CSV table of C-alpha atoms in Angstrom, one decimal:
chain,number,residue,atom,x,y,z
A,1,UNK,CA,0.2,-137.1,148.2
A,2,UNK,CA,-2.1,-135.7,145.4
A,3,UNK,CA,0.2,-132.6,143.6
A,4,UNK,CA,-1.9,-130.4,140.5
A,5,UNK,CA,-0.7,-130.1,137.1
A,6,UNK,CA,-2.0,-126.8,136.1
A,7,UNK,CA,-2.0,-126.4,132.4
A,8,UNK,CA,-4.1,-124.6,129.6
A,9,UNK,CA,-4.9,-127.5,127.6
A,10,UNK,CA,-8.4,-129.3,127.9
A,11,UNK,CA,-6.7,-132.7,127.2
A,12,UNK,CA,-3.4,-133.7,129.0
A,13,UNK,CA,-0.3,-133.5,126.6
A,14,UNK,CA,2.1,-136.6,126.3
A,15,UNK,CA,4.7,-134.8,129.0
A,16,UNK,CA,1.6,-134.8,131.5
A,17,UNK,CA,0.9,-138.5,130.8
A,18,UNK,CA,4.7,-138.9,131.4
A,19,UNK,CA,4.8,-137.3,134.7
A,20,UNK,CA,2.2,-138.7,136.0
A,21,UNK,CA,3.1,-142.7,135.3
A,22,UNK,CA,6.6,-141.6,136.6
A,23,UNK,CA,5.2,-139.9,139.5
A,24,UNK,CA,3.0,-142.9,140.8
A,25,UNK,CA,6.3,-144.8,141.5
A,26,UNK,CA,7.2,-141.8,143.9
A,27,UNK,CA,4.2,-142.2,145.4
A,28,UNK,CA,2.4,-139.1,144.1
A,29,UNK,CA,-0.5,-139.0,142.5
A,30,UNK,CA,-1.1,-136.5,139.4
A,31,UNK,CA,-4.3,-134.4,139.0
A,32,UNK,CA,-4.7,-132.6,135.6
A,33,UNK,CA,-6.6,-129.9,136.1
A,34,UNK,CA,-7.3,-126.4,133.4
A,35,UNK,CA,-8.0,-122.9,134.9
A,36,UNK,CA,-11.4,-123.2,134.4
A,37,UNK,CA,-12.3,-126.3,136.3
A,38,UNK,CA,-11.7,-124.4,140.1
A,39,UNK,CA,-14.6,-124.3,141.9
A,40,UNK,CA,-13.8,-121.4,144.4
A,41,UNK,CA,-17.1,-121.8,146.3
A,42,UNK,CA,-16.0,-125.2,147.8
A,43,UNK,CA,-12.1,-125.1,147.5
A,44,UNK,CA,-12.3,-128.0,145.2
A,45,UNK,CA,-11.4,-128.9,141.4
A,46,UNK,CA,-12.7,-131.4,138.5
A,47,UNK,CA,-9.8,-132.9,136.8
A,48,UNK,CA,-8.4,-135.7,135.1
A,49,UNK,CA,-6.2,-138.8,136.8
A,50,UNK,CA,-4.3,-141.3,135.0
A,51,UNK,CA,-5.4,-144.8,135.6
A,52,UNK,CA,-3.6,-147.7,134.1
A,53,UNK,CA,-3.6,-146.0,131.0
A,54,UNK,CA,-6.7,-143.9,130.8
A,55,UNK,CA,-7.5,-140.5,132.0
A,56,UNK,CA,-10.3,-140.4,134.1
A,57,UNK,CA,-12.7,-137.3,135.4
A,58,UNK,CA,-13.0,-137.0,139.5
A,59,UNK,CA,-13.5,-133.9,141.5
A,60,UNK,CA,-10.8,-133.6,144.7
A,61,UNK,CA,-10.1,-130.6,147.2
A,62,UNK,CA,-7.4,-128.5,145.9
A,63,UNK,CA,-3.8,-130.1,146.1
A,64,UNK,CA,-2.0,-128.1,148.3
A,65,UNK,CA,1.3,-128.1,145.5
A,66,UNK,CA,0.2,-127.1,141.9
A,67,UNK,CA,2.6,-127.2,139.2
A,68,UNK,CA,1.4,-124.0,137.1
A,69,UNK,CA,2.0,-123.6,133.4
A,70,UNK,CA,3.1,-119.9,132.7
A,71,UNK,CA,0.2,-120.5,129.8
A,72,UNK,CA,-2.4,-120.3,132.3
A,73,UNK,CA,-1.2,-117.5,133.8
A,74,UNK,CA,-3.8,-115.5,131.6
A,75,UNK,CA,-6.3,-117.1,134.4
A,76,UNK,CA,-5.8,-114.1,137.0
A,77,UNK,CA,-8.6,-114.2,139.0
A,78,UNK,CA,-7.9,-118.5,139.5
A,79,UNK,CA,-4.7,-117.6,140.0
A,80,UNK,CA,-4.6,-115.1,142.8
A,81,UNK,CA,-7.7,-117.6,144.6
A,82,UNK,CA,-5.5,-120.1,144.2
A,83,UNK,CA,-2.2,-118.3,146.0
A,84,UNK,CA,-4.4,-118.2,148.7
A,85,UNK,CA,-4.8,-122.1,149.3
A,86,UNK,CA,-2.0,-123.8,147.5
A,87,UNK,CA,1.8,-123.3,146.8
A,88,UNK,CA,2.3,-122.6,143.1
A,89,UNK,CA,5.5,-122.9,141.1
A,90,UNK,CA,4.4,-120.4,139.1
A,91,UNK,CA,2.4,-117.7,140.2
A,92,UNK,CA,3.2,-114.6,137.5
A,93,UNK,CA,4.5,-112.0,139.8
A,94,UNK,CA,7.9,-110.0,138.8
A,95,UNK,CA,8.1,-111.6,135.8
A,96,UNK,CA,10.6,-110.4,133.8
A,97,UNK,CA,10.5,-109.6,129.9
A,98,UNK,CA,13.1,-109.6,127.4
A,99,UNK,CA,14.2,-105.9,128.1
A,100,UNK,CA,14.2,-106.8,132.1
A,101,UNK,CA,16.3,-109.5,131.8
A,102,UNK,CA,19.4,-107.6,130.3
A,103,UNK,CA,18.9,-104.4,132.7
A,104,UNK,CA,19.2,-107.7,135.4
A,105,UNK,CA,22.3,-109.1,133.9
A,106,UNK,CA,23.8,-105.2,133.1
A,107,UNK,CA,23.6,-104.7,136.5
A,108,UNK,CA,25.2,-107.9,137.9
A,109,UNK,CA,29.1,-107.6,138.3
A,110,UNK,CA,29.7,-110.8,137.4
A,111,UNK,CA,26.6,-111.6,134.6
A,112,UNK,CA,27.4,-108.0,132.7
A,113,UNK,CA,29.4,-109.7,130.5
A,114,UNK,CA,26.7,-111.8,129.2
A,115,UNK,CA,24.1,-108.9,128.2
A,116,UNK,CA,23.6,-107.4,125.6
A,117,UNK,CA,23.2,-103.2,124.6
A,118,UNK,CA,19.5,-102.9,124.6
A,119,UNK,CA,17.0,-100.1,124.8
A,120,UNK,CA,13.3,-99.3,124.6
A,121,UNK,CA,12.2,-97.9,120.8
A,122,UNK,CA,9.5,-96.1,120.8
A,123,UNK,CA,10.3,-93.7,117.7
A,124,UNK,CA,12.9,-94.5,115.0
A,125,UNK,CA,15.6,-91.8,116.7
A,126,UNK,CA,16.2,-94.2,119.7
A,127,UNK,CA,16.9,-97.2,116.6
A,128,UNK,CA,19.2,-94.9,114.7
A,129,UNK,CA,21.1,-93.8,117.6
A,130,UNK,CA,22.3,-97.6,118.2
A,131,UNK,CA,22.6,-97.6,114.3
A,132,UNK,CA,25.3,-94.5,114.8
A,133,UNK,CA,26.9,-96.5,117.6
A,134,UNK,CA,26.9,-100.5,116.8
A,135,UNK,CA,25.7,-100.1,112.8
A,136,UNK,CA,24.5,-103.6,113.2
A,137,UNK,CA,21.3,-103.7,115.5
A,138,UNK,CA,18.2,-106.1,116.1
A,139,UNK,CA,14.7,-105.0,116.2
A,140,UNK,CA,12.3,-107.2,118.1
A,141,UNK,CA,8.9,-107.2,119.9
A,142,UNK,CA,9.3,-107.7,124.0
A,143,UNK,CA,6.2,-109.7,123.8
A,144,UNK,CA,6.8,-112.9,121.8
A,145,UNK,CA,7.6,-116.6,120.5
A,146,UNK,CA,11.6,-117.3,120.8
A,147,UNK,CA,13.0,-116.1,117.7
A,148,UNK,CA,9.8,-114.9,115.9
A,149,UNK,CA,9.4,-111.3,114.5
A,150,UNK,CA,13.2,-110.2,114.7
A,151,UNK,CA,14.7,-107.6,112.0
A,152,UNK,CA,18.5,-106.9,111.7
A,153,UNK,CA,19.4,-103.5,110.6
A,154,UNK,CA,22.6,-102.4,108.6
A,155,UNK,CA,23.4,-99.2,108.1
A,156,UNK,CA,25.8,-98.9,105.0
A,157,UNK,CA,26.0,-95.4,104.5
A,158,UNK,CA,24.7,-92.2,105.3
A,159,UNK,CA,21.5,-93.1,103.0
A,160,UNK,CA,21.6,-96.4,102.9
A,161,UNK,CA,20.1,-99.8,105.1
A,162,UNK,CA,19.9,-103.3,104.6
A,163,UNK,CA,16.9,-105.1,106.2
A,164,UNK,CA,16.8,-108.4,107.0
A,165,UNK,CA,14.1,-110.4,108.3
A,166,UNK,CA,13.8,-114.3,108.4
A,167,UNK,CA,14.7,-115.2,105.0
A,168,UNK,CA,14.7,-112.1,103.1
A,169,UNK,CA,16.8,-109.0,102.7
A,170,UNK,CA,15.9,-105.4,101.0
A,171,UNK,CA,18.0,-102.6,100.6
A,172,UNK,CA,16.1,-99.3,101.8
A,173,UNK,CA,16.8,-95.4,102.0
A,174,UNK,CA,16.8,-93.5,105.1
A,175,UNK,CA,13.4,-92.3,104.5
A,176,UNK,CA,12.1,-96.0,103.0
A,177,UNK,CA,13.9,-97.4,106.7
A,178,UNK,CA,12.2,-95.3,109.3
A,179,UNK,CA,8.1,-95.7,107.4
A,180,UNK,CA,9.2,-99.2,108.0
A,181,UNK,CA,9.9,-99.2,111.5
A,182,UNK,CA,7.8,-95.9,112.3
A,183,UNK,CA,4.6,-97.6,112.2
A,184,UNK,CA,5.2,-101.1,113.8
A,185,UNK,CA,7.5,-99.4,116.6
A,186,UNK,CA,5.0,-96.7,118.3
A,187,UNK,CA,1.8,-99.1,117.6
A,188,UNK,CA,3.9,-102.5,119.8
A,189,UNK,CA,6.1,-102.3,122.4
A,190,UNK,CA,10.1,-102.9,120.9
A,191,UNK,CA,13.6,-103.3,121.6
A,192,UNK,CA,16.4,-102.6,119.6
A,193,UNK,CA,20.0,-104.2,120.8
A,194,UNK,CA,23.0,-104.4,119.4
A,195,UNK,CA,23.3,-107.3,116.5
A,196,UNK,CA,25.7,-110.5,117.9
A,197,UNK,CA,26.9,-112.1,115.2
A,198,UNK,CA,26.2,-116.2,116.5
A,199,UNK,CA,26.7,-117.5,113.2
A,200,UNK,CA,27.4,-121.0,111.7
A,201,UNK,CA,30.4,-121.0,109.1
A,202,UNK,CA,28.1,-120.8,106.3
A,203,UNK,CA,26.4,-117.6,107.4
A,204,UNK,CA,23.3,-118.9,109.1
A,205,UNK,CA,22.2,-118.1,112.8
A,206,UNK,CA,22.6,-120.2,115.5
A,207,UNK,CA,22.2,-120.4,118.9
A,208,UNK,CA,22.6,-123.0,121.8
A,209,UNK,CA,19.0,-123.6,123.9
A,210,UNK,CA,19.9,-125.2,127.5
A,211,UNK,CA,16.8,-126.3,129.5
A,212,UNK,CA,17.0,-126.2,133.1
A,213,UNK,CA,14.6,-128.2,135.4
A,214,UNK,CA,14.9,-128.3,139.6
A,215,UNK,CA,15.9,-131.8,140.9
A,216,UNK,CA,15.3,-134.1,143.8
A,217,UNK,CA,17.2,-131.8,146.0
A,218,UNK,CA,15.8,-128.3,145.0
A,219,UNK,CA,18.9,-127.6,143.0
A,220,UNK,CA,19.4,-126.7,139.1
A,221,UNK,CA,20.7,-129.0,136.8
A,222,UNK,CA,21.0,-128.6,133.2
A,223,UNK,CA,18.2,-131.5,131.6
A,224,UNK,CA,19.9,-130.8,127.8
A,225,UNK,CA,21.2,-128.3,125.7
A,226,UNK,CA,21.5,-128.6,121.7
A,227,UNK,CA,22.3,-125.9,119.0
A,228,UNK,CA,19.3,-124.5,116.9
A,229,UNK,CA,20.5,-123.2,113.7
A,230,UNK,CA,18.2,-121.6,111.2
A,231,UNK,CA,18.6,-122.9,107.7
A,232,UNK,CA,18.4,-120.9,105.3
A,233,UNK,CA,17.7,-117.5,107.7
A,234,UNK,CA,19.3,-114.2,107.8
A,235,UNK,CA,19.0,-113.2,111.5
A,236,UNK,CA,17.5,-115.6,114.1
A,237,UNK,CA,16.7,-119.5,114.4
A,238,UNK,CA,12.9,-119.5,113.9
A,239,UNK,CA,10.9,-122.7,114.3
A,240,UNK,CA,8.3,-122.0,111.8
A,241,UNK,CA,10.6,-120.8,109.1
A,242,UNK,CA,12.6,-124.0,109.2
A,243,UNK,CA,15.5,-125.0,112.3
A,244,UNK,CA,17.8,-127.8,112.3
A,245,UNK,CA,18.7,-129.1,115.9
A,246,UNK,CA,22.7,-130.7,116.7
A,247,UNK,CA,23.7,-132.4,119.7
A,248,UNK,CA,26.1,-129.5,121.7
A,249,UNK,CA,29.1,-131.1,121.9
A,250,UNK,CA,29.1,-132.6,118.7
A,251,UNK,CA,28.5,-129.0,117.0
A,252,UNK,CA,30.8,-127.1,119.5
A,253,UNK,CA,33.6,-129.6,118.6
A,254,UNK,CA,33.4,-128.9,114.8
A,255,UNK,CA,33.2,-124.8,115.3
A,256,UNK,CA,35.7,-124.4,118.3
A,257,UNK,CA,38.2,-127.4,118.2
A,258,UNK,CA,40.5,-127.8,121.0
A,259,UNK,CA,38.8,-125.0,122.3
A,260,UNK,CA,35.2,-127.0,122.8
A,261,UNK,CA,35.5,-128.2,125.9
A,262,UNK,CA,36.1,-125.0,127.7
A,263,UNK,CA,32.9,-123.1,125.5
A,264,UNK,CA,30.8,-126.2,126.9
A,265,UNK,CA,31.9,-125.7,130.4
A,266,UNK,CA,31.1,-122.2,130.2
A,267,UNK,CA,28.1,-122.6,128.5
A,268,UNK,CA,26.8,-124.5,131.5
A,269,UNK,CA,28.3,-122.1,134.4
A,270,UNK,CA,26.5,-119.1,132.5
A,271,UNK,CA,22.7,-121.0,132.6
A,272,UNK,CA,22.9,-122.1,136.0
A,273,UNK,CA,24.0,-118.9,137.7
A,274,UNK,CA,21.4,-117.0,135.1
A,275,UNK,CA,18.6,-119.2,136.7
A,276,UNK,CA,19.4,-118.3,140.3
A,277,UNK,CA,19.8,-115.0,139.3
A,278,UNK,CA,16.2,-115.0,137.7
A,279,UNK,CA,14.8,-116.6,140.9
A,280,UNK,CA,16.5,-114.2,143.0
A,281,UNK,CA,15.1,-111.1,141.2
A,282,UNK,CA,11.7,-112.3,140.7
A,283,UNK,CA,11.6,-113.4,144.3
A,284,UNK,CA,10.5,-116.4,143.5
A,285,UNK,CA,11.6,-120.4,143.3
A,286,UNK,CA,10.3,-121.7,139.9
A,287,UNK,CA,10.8,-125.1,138.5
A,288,UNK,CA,11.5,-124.6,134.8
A,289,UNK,CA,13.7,-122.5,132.4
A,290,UNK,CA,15.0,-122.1,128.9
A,291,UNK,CA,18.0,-120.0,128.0
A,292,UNK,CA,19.2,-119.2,124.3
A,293,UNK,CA,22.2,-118.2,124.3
A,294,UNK,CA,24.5,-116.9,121.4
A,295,UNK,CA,28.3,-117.1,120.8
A,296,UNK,CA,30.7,-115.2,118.6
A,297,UNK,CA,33.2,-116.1,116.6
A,298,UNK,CA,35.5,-115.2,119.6
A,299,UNK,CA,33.3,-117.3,121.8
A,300,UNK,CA,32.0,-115.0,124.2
A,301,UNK,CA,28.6,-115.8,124.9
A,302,UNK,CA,25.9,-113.6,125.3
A,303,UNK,CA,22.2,-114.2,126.6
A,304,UNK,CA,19.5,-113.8,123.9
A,305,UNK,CA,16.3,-115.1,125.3
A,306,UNK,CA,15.5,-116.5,128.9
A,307,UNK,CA,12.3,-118.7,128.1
A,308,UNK,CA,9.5,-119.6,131.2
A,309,UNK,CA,8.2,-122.4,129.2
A,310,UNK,CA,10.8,-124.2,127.0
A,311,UNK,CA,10.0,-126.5,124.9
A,312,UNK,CA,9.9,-130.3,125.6
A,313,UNK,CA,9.0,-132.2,122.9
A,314,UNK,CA,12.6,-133.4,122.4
A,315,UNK,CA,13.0,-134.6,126.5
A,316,UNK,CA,10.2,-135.3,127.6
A,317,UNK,CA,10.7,-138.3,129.6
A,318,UNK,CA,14.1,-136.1,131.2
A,319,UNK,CA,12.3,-133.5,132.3
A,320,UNK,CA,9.0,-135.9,133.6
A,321,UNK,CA,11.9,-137.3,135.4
A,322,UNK,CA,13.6,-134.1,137.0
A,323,UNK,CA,9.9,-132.4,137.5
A,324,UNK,CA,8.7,-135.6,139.6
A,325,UNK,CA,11.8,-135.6,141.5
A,326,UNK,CA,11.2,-132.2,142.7
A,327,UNK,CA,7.6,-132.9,143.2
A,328,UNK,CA,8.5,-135.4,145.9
A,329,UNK,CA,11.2,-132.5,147.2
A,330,UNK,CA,8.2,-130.5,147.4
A,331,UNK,CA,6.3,-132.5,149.2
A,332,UNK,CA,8.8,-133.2,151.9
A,333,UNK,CA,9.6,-129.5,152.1
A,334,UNK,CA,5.9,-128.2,152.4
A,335,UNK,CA,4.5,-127.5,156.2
A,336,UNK,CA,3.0,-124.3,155.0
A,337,UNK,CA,-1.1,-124.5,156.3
A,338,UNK,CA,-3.5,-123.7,154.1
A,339,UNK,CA,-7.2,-123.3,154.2
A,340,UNK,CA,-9.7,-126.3,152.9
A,341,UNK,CA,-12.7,-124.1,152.8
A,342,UNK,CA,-13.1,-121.3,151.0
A,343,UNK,CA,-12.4,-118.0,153.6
C-alpha cells in the first residue's frame, strides 16, 4: 500500500526517513511528496521513495491516504484538489486558534476548569479592563510560534505598570503603557488572558509539553511529555531565547513531592480528553497534537497552547513509530472510492 507524506520541505527531514524505513516492515510504502509536485491534470505526483538508503525521484498516481503537514496547508488550491481524491489527515478546515480553543474548553462542563480568562484586544481599554480585574495579564499574538512574542502586564498602581517581555522588564506610566500596546494591538490580531503563574522555584516559567500521536488502533496515547522551563525569562519558555528541557516525572517529583504522582496522572487525563475534544469540534480525526500546559503553585493546570505540529526532534523514532502504526490502521480502515482521473 503506497500512503503520501505531505510536507513543505523540498528534501525529506530525518522523521520522514524514519517513517518510512519503519513503515516498509508494515508493508507500506512511503512517498515524499511537496505541494508543488501535484500534477492535477493527470491525478498523479513526482516524489521521493526511500530505497535502501537513498531517496529516489518516481512519479505514482496519487496515494489514496496522505499524511498532510499543517505547514503545507498554505497550498490551498492542492489542497482542496486533493480532498477531492485522497483522504487527508489534515485538511485545514475548523481550525481552531489560540482564542478558539479556550471559548472550546470555557464552554465544556467538564474542561472549564482548564481554560483560561481570555478576550480579543483590539484597543488598550479591553487590556486594562482585565488589568482592573486580574492585575496580572498576558498579551500575545493569536497567530504565532509556541511561546514567542508574549508580554506580562502588572499593574502596580493607579499610574504605574511593569512590562515584561522575554528577558527584560521596564517600569512604564499609564500613558508610556497604552503607546506601547496601542500600536502593536490594533495593527495584529491579540489576546490578552489572565497571567498563570507556572513558575519554577526560582522564578522562571515553565510549562509541561505532552505530544499526542494516534496509534495502531485509532486511539490517543501520549508519545512523551517533558517540562520546558525558560532560563533566565520573565514570562514564557521561548525556544529561541534559551529553554532547558526535564524529564516529567523527574521535575514533577522535586516541585510537588508526595503529591507527584497524582499531578502526573492528571496531567495525562487533561491531554487526552483535550485531543478528542479538539477532534470533535473541528469535525475532524487528525493524527498529531501538542499541548502546553501550565500548573500553579496549587497545581491546577491550565491549557496554554494546543500545538498542530509539535515538535519532534527529541522522539523521533516514537512518533515514526506511532504514526506508522496508524498508517497501517488507516489502510485497513479506508474503503472510501476515489477517483484516479482527474473529474
Amino acid at each position: 500500500m503506497l500512503v503520501g507524506l505531505m510536507q513543505p520541505f523540498k528534501q525529506p527531514t530525518d522523521l520522514a526517513k524514519q517513517i518510512a524505513i519503519q513503515a516498509q516492515s508494515k508493508g507500506i510504502d512511503i512517498l515524499y511528496i511537496n505541494p508543488s509536485a501535484v500534477d492535477e491534470e493527470d491525478n498523479t505526483v513526482s516524489g521521493l521513495m526511500l530505497h535502501g538508503d537513498t531517496w529516489e525521484n518516481v512519479e505514482k498516481d496519487l496515494p489514496e491516504i496522505i499524511d498532510v503537514s499543517v505547514f503545507c496547508l498554505k497550498a490551498k488550491r492542492k489542497i482542496k484538489y486533493l480532498q477531492q481524491h485522497a483522504y487527508l489527515t489534515e485538511d485545514g478546515k475548523h481550525r481552531i486558534s489560540k482564542e478558539n480553543v479556550q471559548e472550546m474548553l470555557h464552554k465544556d462542563q467538564q474542561l472549564q476548569t482548564y481554560a483560561i480568562p481570555t478576550s480579543r484586544c483590539k484597543t488598550f481599554s479591553i487590556i486594562k479592563g482585565f488589568l482592573l480585574k486580574y492585575n496580572k495579564v498576558v498579551v500575545r499574538p493569536i497567530y504565532s510560534s509556541p511561546g514567542e512574542n508574549i508580554y506580562k502586564i502588572e499593574q502596580v498602581d493607579t499610574d504605574t505598570f511593569v512590562v515584561s517581555h522575554q528577558k527584560s522588564k521596564v517600569k512604564l506610566t499609564l500613558k508610556e503603557t497604552f503607546s506601547y500596546f496601542q500600536d502593536m494591538i490594533s495593527n495584529h490580531s491579540y489576546i490578552v488572558q489572565k497571567y498563570i503563574p507556572s513558575k519554577t522555584e526560582q522564578g522562571e516559567p515553565f510549562n509541561c509539553r505532552i505530544h499526542v500521536e494516534k496509534n495502531k488502533e485509532g486511539k490517543w496515547t501520549i508519545v512523551q511529555k517533558y517540562i520546558r522551563v525558560g532560563t533566565g525569562q520573565l514570562v514564557s519558555p521561548n525556544s529561541q531565547q534559551g529553554v532547558v528541557t526535564f524529564d516529567a516525572s523527574m521535575f514533577l517529583k522535586l516541585k510537588f513531592f508526595e503529591d507527584a504522582p497524582a499531578v502526573e496522572n492528571h496531567l495525562d487525563t487533561m491531554a487526552l480528553h483535550i485531543a478528542k475534544k479538539i477532534e470533535k469540534t473541528r469535525k475532524k480525526e487528525l493524527v498529531t497534537l501538542g499541548f502546553d500546559i501550565g500548573i500553579d503553585q496549587d497545581k491546577n493546570l491550565f491549557l496554554f497552547e494546543a500545538i498542530s505540529a509539535p515538535d519532534t526532534s527529541l522522539l523521533e523514532e516514537k512518533v515514526a513509530q506511532l504514526r506508522t502504526d496508524y498508517y497501517a490502521y488507516l489502510v485497513k480502515q479506508h474503503t472510501r472510492p476515489f477517483p484516479k482521473k482527474h473529474m
